[in-house]
Amino acid sequence: MSGLVLGWVFDFAFKVMRFLLNEEVFTCLYCHVFTADMLFLGSLMVRQSSFILLLLLASFSVYSQENVKVSALDNSRWAFSGDNTLCSIEHEIKGFGIAKLIAEAGEELRLELKSNEITNLTVLHSVYEISPVWKSNNAKFIDSLGDANNSNATGEIIVNKAGAIFERLKSGSWIKVIINAGRQLNDEIVLSNINFEAPAEAFVACRNSLIPVNYQQIRNNVFYFDSGSSDVSKNSHRTLMGIAEFVSATQSISKILVDGYSDSQGRTGVKLRMSRERAEEVASLLIEYGIPRSMLQIRSHGDRYPVEDNAEAAGRQKNRRVSVRLIKKSVVGRS
């Protein structure tokens, strides 16, 4: 059995060397081919070649299922960037691409893996918390993550509700993400927490300063009214305050369209007047909460463009409305 022990020693040494001496991508297959040579030499010493051969075949069948991609220890970096709408820390993985943890206003934290190797066949297999390479291996499956989606167009896999990944890295663990692109070998994407502490602190501070909502959540809003009334509900007040806060914080909105509508009840003049009063009431609240009057475009449509059937009370309720749409500034000509 001394040959087997010798093989294990060389196997461990080779795993350590791959982190310390080389920035290229390693595979467990290569690692165990090296082990195979060492075990074969050891088997000659103890004349147990048949037994060792069986072990080698078993080892090959197990470890040829993953293609490990990880940055070398001396080249492992995390970079922070962020503002009051989005915070991120990213990690380059040699031979694969970029791993990025993102916190966006109004959203839960997500993990994005970006690589030219990601196709529409690529699927997330599993995510594990693992020990650093210099400690005893202790892999733990992380089951508290959200759905995973991939995009062939952008070369991305997005793992939603990824707060647990950030917390594990922050506590000193590493992360192993196993994906498969329809090939025989899985890909193991390893995220180390080397040089993670300072960017993580900046990331936490950034998350604490995020505004409550993002553009996608607030770009289109609809407010409903009682029959014959232009009073804005308390819940609508809070939403309008959120719109004003977003516009003030981001400086990315060029125009706000405020459109008033009525149901089909009453004379034409009455319907036009009610739709106008409702639109102006919403606009006046936006101005009160800090929106410049010059940004607002107010229009009234009476009972035109119904979204539901006016023959039913529930339908008329949906048609008595004001829509508020945010238009972003054009970025044409900007770098």
mmCIF file of C-alpha atoms in Angstrom:
data_model
loop_
_atom_site.group_PDB
_atom_site.id
_atom_site.type_symbol
_atom_site.label_atom_id
_atom_site.label_comp_id
_atom_site.label_asym_id
_atom_site.label_seq_id
_atom_site.Cartn_x
_atom_site.Cartn_y
_atom_site.Cartn_z
ATOM 1 C CA MET A 1 0.000 0.000 0.000
ATOM 2 C CA SER A 2 3.022 2.323 0.145
ATOM 3 C CA GLY A 3 2.546 2.937 -3.589
ATOM 4 C CA LEU A 4 -0.983 4.139 -2.965
ATOM 5 C CA VAL A 5 0.164 6.520 -0.229
ATOM 6 C CA LEU A 6 2.910 7.839 -2.504
ATOM 7 C CA GLY A 7 0.332 8.483 -5.199
ATOM 8 C CA TRP A 8 -1.881 10.426 -2.807
ATOM 9 C CA VAL A 9 1.085 12.582 -1.770
ATOM 10 C CA PHE A 10 1.949 13.445 -5.369
ATOM 11 C CA ASP A 11 -1.719 14.096 -6.110
ATOM 12 C CA PHE A 12 -2.017 16.635 -3.290
ATOM 13 C CA ALA A 13 1.296 18.291 -4.206
ATOM 14 C CA PHE A 14 0.179 18.702 -7.781
ATOM 15 C CA LYS A 15 -3.114 20.309 -6.708
ATOM 16 C CA VAL A 16 -1.228 22.851 -4.606
ATOM 17 C CA MET A 17 1.224 23.589 -7.444
ATOM 18 C CA ARG A 18 -1.593 24.353 -9.855
ATOM 19 C CA PHE A 19 -2.614 27.289 -7.634
ATOM 20 C CA LEU A 20 0.850 28.530 -6.709
ATOM 21 C CA LEU A 21 2.779 28.214 -9.945
ATOM 22 C CA ASN A 22 0.421 28.353 -12.879
ATOM 23 C CA GLU A 23 -2.300 30.709 -14.041
ATOM 24 C CA GLU A 24 -3.598 28.409 -16.741
ATOM 25 C CA VAL A 25 -6.714 26.264 -16.511
ATOM 26 C CA PHE A 26 -6.206 22.848 -14.946
ATOM 27 C CA THR A 27 -8.390 19.828 -15.182
ATOM 28 C CA CYS A 28 -8.855 17.043 -12.717
ATOM 29 C CA LEU A 29 -8.244 14.696 -15.618
ATOM 30 C CA TYR A 30 -4.677 15.967 -16.019
ATOM 31 C CA CYS A 31 -4.206 15.952 -12.293
ATOM 32 C CA HIS A 32 -5.051 12.255 -12.075
ATOM 33 C CA VAL A 33 -3.089 11.258 -15.144
ATOM 34 C CA PHE A 34 -0.089 12.494 -13.167
ATOM 35 C CA THR A 35 -1.368 10.553 -10.182
ATOM 36 C CA ALA A 36 -1.672 7.471 -12.366
ATOM 37 C CA ASP A 37 2.014 7.567 -13.179
ATOM 38 C CA MET A 38 2.961 7.919 -9.541
ATOM 39 C CA LEU A 39 0.650 5.125 -8.460
ATOM 40 C CA PHE A 40 2.017 2.843 -11.155
ATOM 41 C CA LEU A 41 5.584 3.404 -9.935
ATOM 42 C CA GLY A 42 4.478 2.778 -6.398
ATOM 43 C CA SER A 43 2.749 -0.412 -7.422
ATOM 44 C CA LEU A 44 6.003 -1.741 -8.821
ATOM 45 C CA MET A 45 7.579 -1.228 -5.423
ATOM 46 C CA VAL A 46 4.982 -3.352 -3.645
ATOM 47 C CA ARG A 47 4.160 -5.698 -6.546
ATOM 48 C CA GLN A 48 0.441 -4.972 -6.337
ATOM 49 C CA SER A 49 -0.073 -3.692 -9.844
ATOM 50 C CA SER A 50 -3.425 -5.404 -10.404
ATOM 51 C CA PHE A 51 -4.962 -3.840 -7.323
ATOM 52 C CA ILE A 52 -3.562 -0.403 -8.133
ATOM 53 C CA LEU A 53 -4.810 -0.596 -11.713
ATOM 54 C CA LEU A 54 -8.342 -1.109 -10.472
ATOM 55 C CA LEU A 55 -7.994 1.952 -8.264
ATOM 56 C CA LEU A 56 -6.703 4.004 -11.192
ATOM 57 C CA LEU A 57 -9.630 3.062 -13.364
ATOM 58 C CA ALA A 58 -12.062 4.035 -10.612
ATOM 59 C CA SER A 59 -10.218 7.326 -10.065
ATOM 60 C CA PHE A 60 -10.295 8.133 -13.756
ATOM 61 C CA SER A 61 -14.025 7.500 -14.025
ATOM 62 C CA VAL A 62 -14.803 9.799 -11.112
ATOM 63 C CA TYR A 63 -12.506 12.732 -11.737
ATOM 64 C CA SER A 64 -12.835 12.976 -15.507
ATOM 65 C CA GLN A 65 -16.314 14.448 -14.995
ATOM 66 C CA GLU A 66 -15.106 17.980 -14.139
ATOM 67 C CA ASN A 67 -12.979 20.573 -15.892
ATOM 68 C CA VAL A 68 -11.764 22.924 -13.145
ATOM 69 C CA LYS A 69 -11.343 26.629 -13.907
ATOM 70 C CA VAL A 70 -9.897 28.885 -11.238
ATOM 71 C CA SER A 71 -7.542 31.850 -10.930
ATOM 72 C CA ALA A 72 -4.079 31.243 -9.480
ATOM 73 C CA LEU A 73 -3.618 32.342 -5.879
ATOM 74 C CA ASP A 74 -1.204 35.151 -6.752
ATOM 75 C CA ASN A 75 -3.522 36.480 -9.440
ATOM 76 C CA SER A 76 -6.894 36.293 -7.674
ATOM 77 C CA ARG A 77 -8.567 39.716 -7.650
ATOM 78 C CA TRP A 78 -11.999 41.166 -6.928
ATOM 79 C CA ALA A 79 -12.932 44.620 -8.272
ATOM 80 C CA PHE A 80 -15.763 46.801 -6.901
ATOM 81 C CA SER A 81 -17.836 49.358 -8.777
ATOM 82 C CA GLY A 82 -21.159 50.973 -7.960
ATOM 83 C CA ASP A 83 -23.479 53.914 -7.486
ATOM 84 C CA ASN A 84 -26.889 54.463 -5.908
ATOM 85 C CA THR A 85 -28.664 52.269 -8.479
ATOM 86 C CA LEU A 86 -26.313 49.294 -8.873
ATOM 87 C CA CYS A 87 -23.376 47.750 -6.977
ATOM 88 C CA SER A 88 -21.095 44.973 -8.235
ATOM 89 C CA ILE A 89 -17.902 43.083 -7.475
ATOM 90 C CA GLU A 90 -16.320 41.025 -10.219
ATOM 91 C CA HIS A 91 -13.717 38.308 -10.367
ATOM 92 C CA GLU A 92 -11.776 37.253 -13.462
ATOM 93 C CA ILE A 93 -11.395 33.493 -13.886
ATOM 94 C CA LYS A 94 -8.476 32.495 -16.071
ATOM 95 C CA GLY A 95 -9.560 30.488 -19.085
ATOM 96 C CA PHE A 96 -13.268 31.085 -18.482
ATOM 97 C CA GLY A 97 -14.408 34.672 -18.125
ATOM 98 C CA ILE A 98 -15.955 36.858 -15.429
ATOM 99 C CA ALA A 99 -17.967 36.099 -12.292
ATOM 100 C CA LYS A 100 -19.886 39.065 -10.968
ATOM 101 C CA LEU A 101 -22.026 39.580 -7.857
ATOM 102 C CA ILE A 102 -24.595 42.306 -8.484
ATOM 103 C CA ALA A 103 -26.968 44.181 -6.189
ATOM 104 C CA GLU A 104 -29.435 46.358 -8.091
ATOM 105 C CA ALA A 105 -31.915 48.803 -6.585
ATOM 106 C CA GLY A 106 -35.157 47.043 -5.747
ATOM 107 C CA GLU A 107 -33.761 43.572 -6.534
ATOM 108 C CA GLU A 108 -32.153 40.707 -4.633
ATOM 109 C CA LEU A 109 -28.468 39.998 -5.094
ATOM 110 C CA ARG A 110 -27.581 37.880 -8.146
ATOM 111 C CA LEU A 111 -24.545 36.066 -9.528
ATOM 112 C CA GLU A 112 -23.646 36.497 -13.199
ATOM 113 C CA LEU A 113 -21.172 34.231 -14.985
ATOM 114 C CA LYS A 114 -20.072 35.636 -18.342
ATOM 115 C CA SER A 115 -18.047 33.603 -20.831
ATOM 116 C CA ASN A 116 -17.738 32.954 -24.544
ATOM 117 C CA GLU A 117 -18.122 29.281 -23.645
ATOM 118 C CA ILE A 118 -21.718 29.705 -22.461
ATOM 119 C CA THR A 119 -24.288 28.602 -25.035
ATOM 120 C CA ASN A 120 -27.999 27.887 -25.088
ATOM 121 C CA LEU A 121 -27.103 24.330 -24.035
ATOM 122 C CA THR A 122 -25.318 25.462 -20.880
ATOM 123 C CA VAL A 123 -27.156 24.674 -17.664
ATOM 124 C CA LEU A 124 -26.381 25.227 -14.010
ATOM 125 C CA HIS A 125 -25.769 21.881 -12.321
ATOM 126 C CA SER A 126 -25.117 22.850 -8.690
ATOM 127 C CA VAL A 127 -23.362 25.328 -6.384
ATOM 128 C CA TYR A 128 -21.181 24.348 -3.420
ATOM 129 C CA GLU A 129 -19.430 26.076 -0.553
ATOM 130 C CA ILE A 130 -15.912 24.601 -0.406
ATOM 131 C CA SER A 131 -12.813 25.006 1.736
ATOM 132 C CA PRO A 132 -9.747 26.881 0.459
ATOM 133 C CA VAL A 133 -7.183 24.655 -1.232
ATOM 134 C CA TRP A 134 -4.836 24.673 1.778
ATOM 135 C CA LYS A 135 -7.531 23.253 4.092
ATOM 136 C CA SER A 136 -9.239 19.891 4.219
ATOM 137 C CA ASN A 137 -11.919 19.671 1.559
ATOM 138 C CA ASN A 138 -15.395 20.187 2.976
ATOM 139 C CA ALA A 139 -17.966 20.772 0.236
ATOM 140 C CA LYS A 140 -21.493 21.835 1.233
ATOM 141 C CA PHE A 141 -24.338 22.109 -1.251
ATOM 142 C CA ILE A 142 -26.018 25.555 -1.281
ATOM 143 C CA ASP A 143 -29.750 25.052 -1.717
ATOM 144 C CA SER A 144 -31.029 28.542 -0.875
ATOM 145 C CA LEU A 145 -30.456 30.054 -4.319
ATOM 146 C CA GLY A 146 -33.063 31.232 -6.801
ATOM 147 C CA ASP A 147 -33.663 30.216 -10.390
ATOM 148 C CA ALA A 148 -30.823 30.195 -12.924
ATOM 149 C CA ASN A 149 -31.176 31.548 -16.462
ATOM 150 C CA ASN A 150 -28.756 31.585 -19.341
ATOM 151 C CA SER A 151 -28.453 33.756 -22.442
ATOM 152 C CA ASN A 152 -26.602 32.609 -25.526
ATOM 153 C CA ALA A 153 -26.758 36.158 -26.930
ATOM 154 C CA THR A 154 -24.875 37.698 -24.002
ATOM 155 C CA GLY A 155 -22.906 34.605 -22.941
ATOM 156 C CA GLU A 156 -24.251 34.745 -19.394
ATOM 157 C CA ILE A 157 -25.647 32.501 -16.710
ATOM 158 C CA ILE A 158 -27.579 34.428 -14.069
ATOM 159 C CA VAL A 159 -28.224 32.890 -10.652
ATOM 160 C CA ASN A 160 -30.935 34.793 -8.775
ATOM 161 C CA LYS A 161 -31.226 35.218 -5.004
ATOM 162 C CA ALA A 162 -27.482 34.671 -4.627
ATOM 163 C CA GLY A 163 -27.033 36.348 -1.252
ATOM 164 C CA ALA A 164 -25.809 33.071 0.250
ATOM 165 C CA ILE A 165 -22.886 33.006 -2.185
ATOM 166 C CA PHE A 166 -21.740 36.450 -1.078
ATOM 167 C CA GLU A 167 -22.081 35.569 2.604
ATOM 168 C CA ARG A 168 -20.057 32.338 2.200
ATOM 169 C CA LEU A 169 -17.235 34.183 0.426
ATOM 170 C CA LYS A 170 -17.326 36.901 3.085
ATOM 171 C CA SER A 171 -17.010 34.276 5.839
ATOM 172 C CA GLY A 172 -13.850 32.781 4.279
ATOM 173 C CA SER A 173 -15.166 29.940 2.144
ATOM 174 C CA TRP A 174 -14.738 29.462 -1.575
ATOM 175 C CA ILE A 175 -17.529 28.755 -4.040
ATOM 176 C CA LYS A 176 -17.680 26.028 -6.680
ATOM 177 C CA VAL A 177 -20.233 26.421 -9.471
ATOM 178 C CA ILE A 178 -20.762 23.351 -11.640
ATOM 179 C CA ILE A 179 -22.183 23.920 -15.123
ATOM 180 C CA ASN A 180 -22.592 21.741 -18.177
ATOM 181 C CA ALA A 181 -22.684 22.865 -21.819
ATOM 182 C CA GLY A 182 -23.960 19.598 -23.237
ATOM 183 C CA ARG A 183 -20.539 17.964 -23.227
ATOM 184 C CA GLN A 184 -19.279 14.880 -21.411
ATOM 185 C CA LEU A 185 -17.249 16.965 -18.974
ATOM 186 C CA ASN A 186 -18.789 19.343 -16.477
ATOM 187 C CA ASP A 187 -17.111 22.690 -15.864
ATOM 188 C CA GLU A 188 -16.215 23.568 -12.276
ATOM 189 C CA ILE A 189 -15.988 27.348 -11.871
ATOM 190 C CA VAL A 190 -14.183 28.113 -8.602
ATOM 191 C CA LEU A 191 -14.477 31.513 -6.913
ATOM 192 C CA SER A 192 -11.819 32.079 -4.288
ATOM 193 C CA ASN A 193 -12.146 34.730 -1.581
ATOM 194 C CA ILE A 194 -8.519 35.848 -1.878
ATOM 195 C CA ASN A 195 -8.382 39.685 -1.904
ATOM 196 C CA PHE A 196 -12.148 39.684 -1.356
ATOM 197 C CA GLU A 197 -12.413 41.525 1.961
ATOM 198 C CA ALA A 198 -11.916 45.165 0.899
ATOM 199 C CA PRO A 199 -14.136 45.016 -2.212
ATOM 200 C CA ALA A 200 -16.765 43.190 -0.141
ATOM 201 C CA GLU A 201 -16.821 45.987 2.432
ATOM 202 C CA ALA A 202 -17.274 48.584 -0.317
ATOM 203 C CA PHE A 203 -20.015 46.429 -1.819
ATOM 204 C CA VAL A 204 -21.920 46.258 1.484
ATOM 205 C CA ALA A 205 -21.672 50.039 1.925
ATOM 206 C CA CYS A 206 -22.923 50.542 -1.629
ATOM 207 C CA ARG A 207 -25.891 48.213 -1.082
ATOM 208 C CA ASN A 208 -26.884 50.191 1.992
ATOM 209 C CA SER A 209 -27.093 53.370 -0.104
ATOM 210 C CA LEU A 210 -29.164 51.966 -2.985
ATOM 211 C CA ILE A 211 -32.393 53.748 -3.817
ATOM 212 C CA PRO A 212 -35.582 51.694 -3.258
ATOM 213 C CA VAL A 213 -36.443 50.898 -6.900
ATOM 214 C CA ASN A 214 -34.829 50.568 -10.328
ATOM 215 C CA TYR A 215 -35.885 51.877 -13.722
ATOM 216 C CA GLN A 216 -37.565 48.680 -14.887
ATOM 217 C CA GLN A 217 -39.748 48.640 -11.787
ATOM 218 C CA ILE A 218 -40.818 52.262 -12.010
ATOM 219 C CA ARG A 219 -40.804 53.163 -15.700
ATOM 220 C CA ASN A 220 -44.554 52.494 -16.093
ATOM 221 C CA ASN A 221 -47.079 53.207 -13.336
ATOM 222 C CA VAL A 222 -50.865 53.298 -13.305
ATOM 223 C CA PHE A 223 -53.041 54.995 -10.649
ATOM 224 C CA TYR A 224 -56.789 54.275 -10.324
ATOM 225 C CA PHE A 225 -59.629 56.552 -9.216
ATOM 226 C CA ASP A 226 -63.133 56.294 -7.827
ATOM 227 C CA SER A 227 -66.033 57.323 -10.029
ATOM 228 C CA GLY A 228 -66.379 61.110 -10.290
ATOM 229 C CA SER A 229 -63.209 61.644 -8.195
ATOM 230 C CA SER A 230 -59.694 62.914 -8.789
ATOM 231 C CA ASP A 231 -58.431 62.116 -5.279
ATOM 232 C CA VAL A 232 -55.126 60.224 -5.175
ATOM 233 C CA SER A 233 -54.935 57.321 -2.689
ATOM 234 C CA LYS A 234 -52.354 57.105 0.089
ATOM 235 C CA ASN A 235 -50.633 54.168 -1.607
ATOM 236 C CA SER A 236 -50.399 56.206 -4.800
ATOM 237 C CA HIS A 237 -48.786 59.049 -2.829
ATOM 238 C CA ARG A 238 -45.999 56.695 -1.733
ATOM 239 C CA THR A 239 -45.436 55.484 -5.288
ATOM 240 C CA LEU A 240 -45.257 59.059 -6.592
ATOM 241 C CA MET A 241 -42.705 59.889 -3.900
ATOM 242 C CA GLY A 242 -40.657 56.890 -5.082
ATOM 243 C CA ILE A 243 -40.790 58.140 -8.670
ATOM 244 C CA ALA A 244 -39.590 61.575 -7.601
ATOM 245 C CA GLU A 245 -36.781 60.058 -5.532
ATOM 246 C CA PHE A 246 -35.645 57.904 -8.451
ATOM 247 C CA VAL A 247 -35.644 60.821 -10.902
ATOM 248 C CA SER A 248 -33.723 63.034 -8.479
ATOM 249 C CA ALA A 249 -31.191 60.345 -7.570
ATOM 250 C CA THR A 250 -30.340 59.080 -11.046
ATOM 251 C CA GLN A 251 -30.580 62.194 -13.243
ATOM 252 C CA SER A 252 -31.264 59.788 -16.110
ATOM 253 C CA ILE A 253 -34.856 60.783 -16.975
ATOM 254 C CA SER A 254 -35.542 63.408 -19.630
ATOM 255 C CA LYS A 255 -39.331 63.448 -19.610
ATOM 256 C CA ILE A 256 -42.358 62.148 -17.686
ATOM 257 C CA LEU A 257 -45.597 61.470 -19.554
ATOM 258 C CA VAL A 258 -48.759 61.867 -17.461
ATOM 259 C CA ASP A 259 -51.915 60.627 -19.235
ATOM 260 C CA GLY A 260 -55.437 60.833 -17.760
ATOM 261 C CA TYR A 261 -58.417 58.650 -18.709
ATOM 262 C CA SER A 262 -62.044 58.203 -17.693
ATOM 263 C CA ASP A 263 -64.661 55.499 -18.028
ATOM 264 C CA SER A 264 -67.594 55.776 -20.443
ATOM 265 C CA GLN A 265 -70.052 57.253 -17.947
ATOM 266 C CA GLY A 266 -71.321 60.812 -18.579
ATOM 267 C CA ARG A 267 -71.159 63.394 -21.321
ATOM 268 C CA THR A 268 -68.091 63.834 -23.503
ATOM 269 C CA GLY A 269 -67.150 67.142 -21.902
ATOM 270 C CA VAL A 270 -67.417 65.689 -18.397
ATOM 271 C CA LYS A 271 -65.250 62.721 -19.288
ATOM 272 C CA LEU A 272 -62.548 64.959 -20.774
ATOM 273 C CA ARG A 273 -62.644 67.232 -17.722
ATOM 274 C CA MET A 274 -62.339 64.322 -15.268
ATOM 275 C CA SER A 275 -59.447 62.789 -17.144
ATOM 276 C CA ARG A 276 -57.720 66.183 -17.182
ATOM 277 C CA GLU A 277 -58.276 66.801 -13.467
ATOM 278 C CA ARG A 278 -56.872 63.395 -12.578
ATOM 279 C CA ALA A 279 -53.758 63.893 -14.707
ATOM 280 C CA GLU A 280 -53.167 67.368 -13.268
ATOM 281 C CA GLU A 281 -53.597 66.104 -9.691
ATOM 282 C CA VAL A 282 -50.944 63.435 -10.224
ATOM 283 C CA ALA A 283 -48.654 65.956 -11.918
ATOM 284 C CA SER A 284 -49.054 68.472 -9.071
ATOM 285 C CA LEU A 285 -47.997 65.814 -6.556
ATOM 286 C CA LEU A 286 -44.907 64.965 -8.605
ATOM 287 C CA ILE A 287 -44.020 68.669 -8.621
ATOM 288 C CA GLU A 288 -44.633 68.831 -4.856
ATOM 289 C CA TYR A 289 -42.207 65.931 -4.382
ATOM 290 C CA GLY A 290 -39.485 67.666 -6.374
ATOM 291 C CA ILE A 291 -40.035 67.002 -10.090
ATOM 292 C CA PRO A 292 -39.488 70.105 -12.268
ATOM 293 C CA ARG A 293 -42.643 71.197 -14.100
ATOM 294 C CA SER A 294 -40.637 71.341 -17.328
ATOM 295 C CA MET A 295 -40.130 67.567 -17.239
ATOM 296 C CA LEU A 296 -43.864 66.821 -17.273
ATOM 297 C CA GLN A 297 -46.031 66.353 -20.331
ATOM 298 C CA ILE A 298 -49.712 66.240 -19.298
ATOM 299 C CA ARG A 299 -52.409 64.850 -21.599
ATOM 300 C CA SER A 300 -56.088 63.940 -21.169
ATOM 301 C CA HIS A 301 -57.986 61.426 -23.299
ATOM 302 C CA GLY A 302 -61.494 61.139 -21.845
ATOM 303 C CA ASP A 303 -62.903 57.650 -22.408
ATOM 304 C CA ARG A 304 -60.678 56.882 -25.391
ATOM 305 C CA TYR A 305 -58.270 53.951 -25.186
ATOM 306 C CA PRO A 306 -60.090 51.809 -22.603
ATOM 307 C CA VAL A 307 -58.114 48.862 -21.240
ATOM 308 C CA GLU A 308 -61.199 46.960 -20.022
ATOM 309 C CA ASP A 309 -64.863 46.595 -20.982
ATOM 310 C CA ASN A 310 -66.879 49.623 -19.818
ATOM 311 C CA ALA A 311 -70.024 47.479 -19.654
ATOM 312 C CA GLU A 312 -68.819 46.008 -16.356
ATOM 313 C CA ALA A 313 -68.173 47.924 -13.101
ATOM 314 C CA ALA A 314 -64.777 46.231 -12.704
ATOM 315 C CA GLY A 315 -63.861 47.275 -16.216
ATOM 316 C CA ARG A 316 -64.864 50.885 -15.616
ATOM 317 C CA GLN A 317 -62.704 50.890 -12.476
ATOM 318 C CA LYS A 318 -59.660 49.918 -14.552
ATOM 319 C CA ASN A 319 -60.409 52.629 -17.130
ATOM 320 C CA ARG A 320 -60.539 55.479 -14.575
ATOM 321 C CA ARG A 321 -56.811 55.865 -14.435
ATOM 322 C CA VAL A 322 -53.695 57.979 -14.857
ATOM 323 C CA SER A 323 -50.550 56.478 -16.346
ATOM 324 C CA VAL A 324 -47.084 57.833 -15.558
ATOM 325 C CA ARG A 325 -44.267 56.846 -17.897
ATOM 326 C CA LEU A 326 -40.609 57.732 -17.460
ATOM 327 C CA ILE A 327 -38.556 58.434 -20.583
ATOM 328 C CA LYS A 328 -34.780 58.048 -20.293
ATOM 329 C CA LYS A 329 -32.305 60.534 -21.686
ATOM 330 C CA SER A 330 -30.846 59.633 -25.050
ATOM 331 C CA VAL A 331 -27.308 58.258 -24.954
ATOM 332 C CA VAL A 332 -26.673 58.742 -28.681
ATOM 333 C CA GLY A 333 -23.316 60.348 -29.273
ATOM 334 C CA ARG A 334 -22.024 59.537 -25.810
ATOM 335 C CA SER A 335 -19.053 57.283 -25.249
#
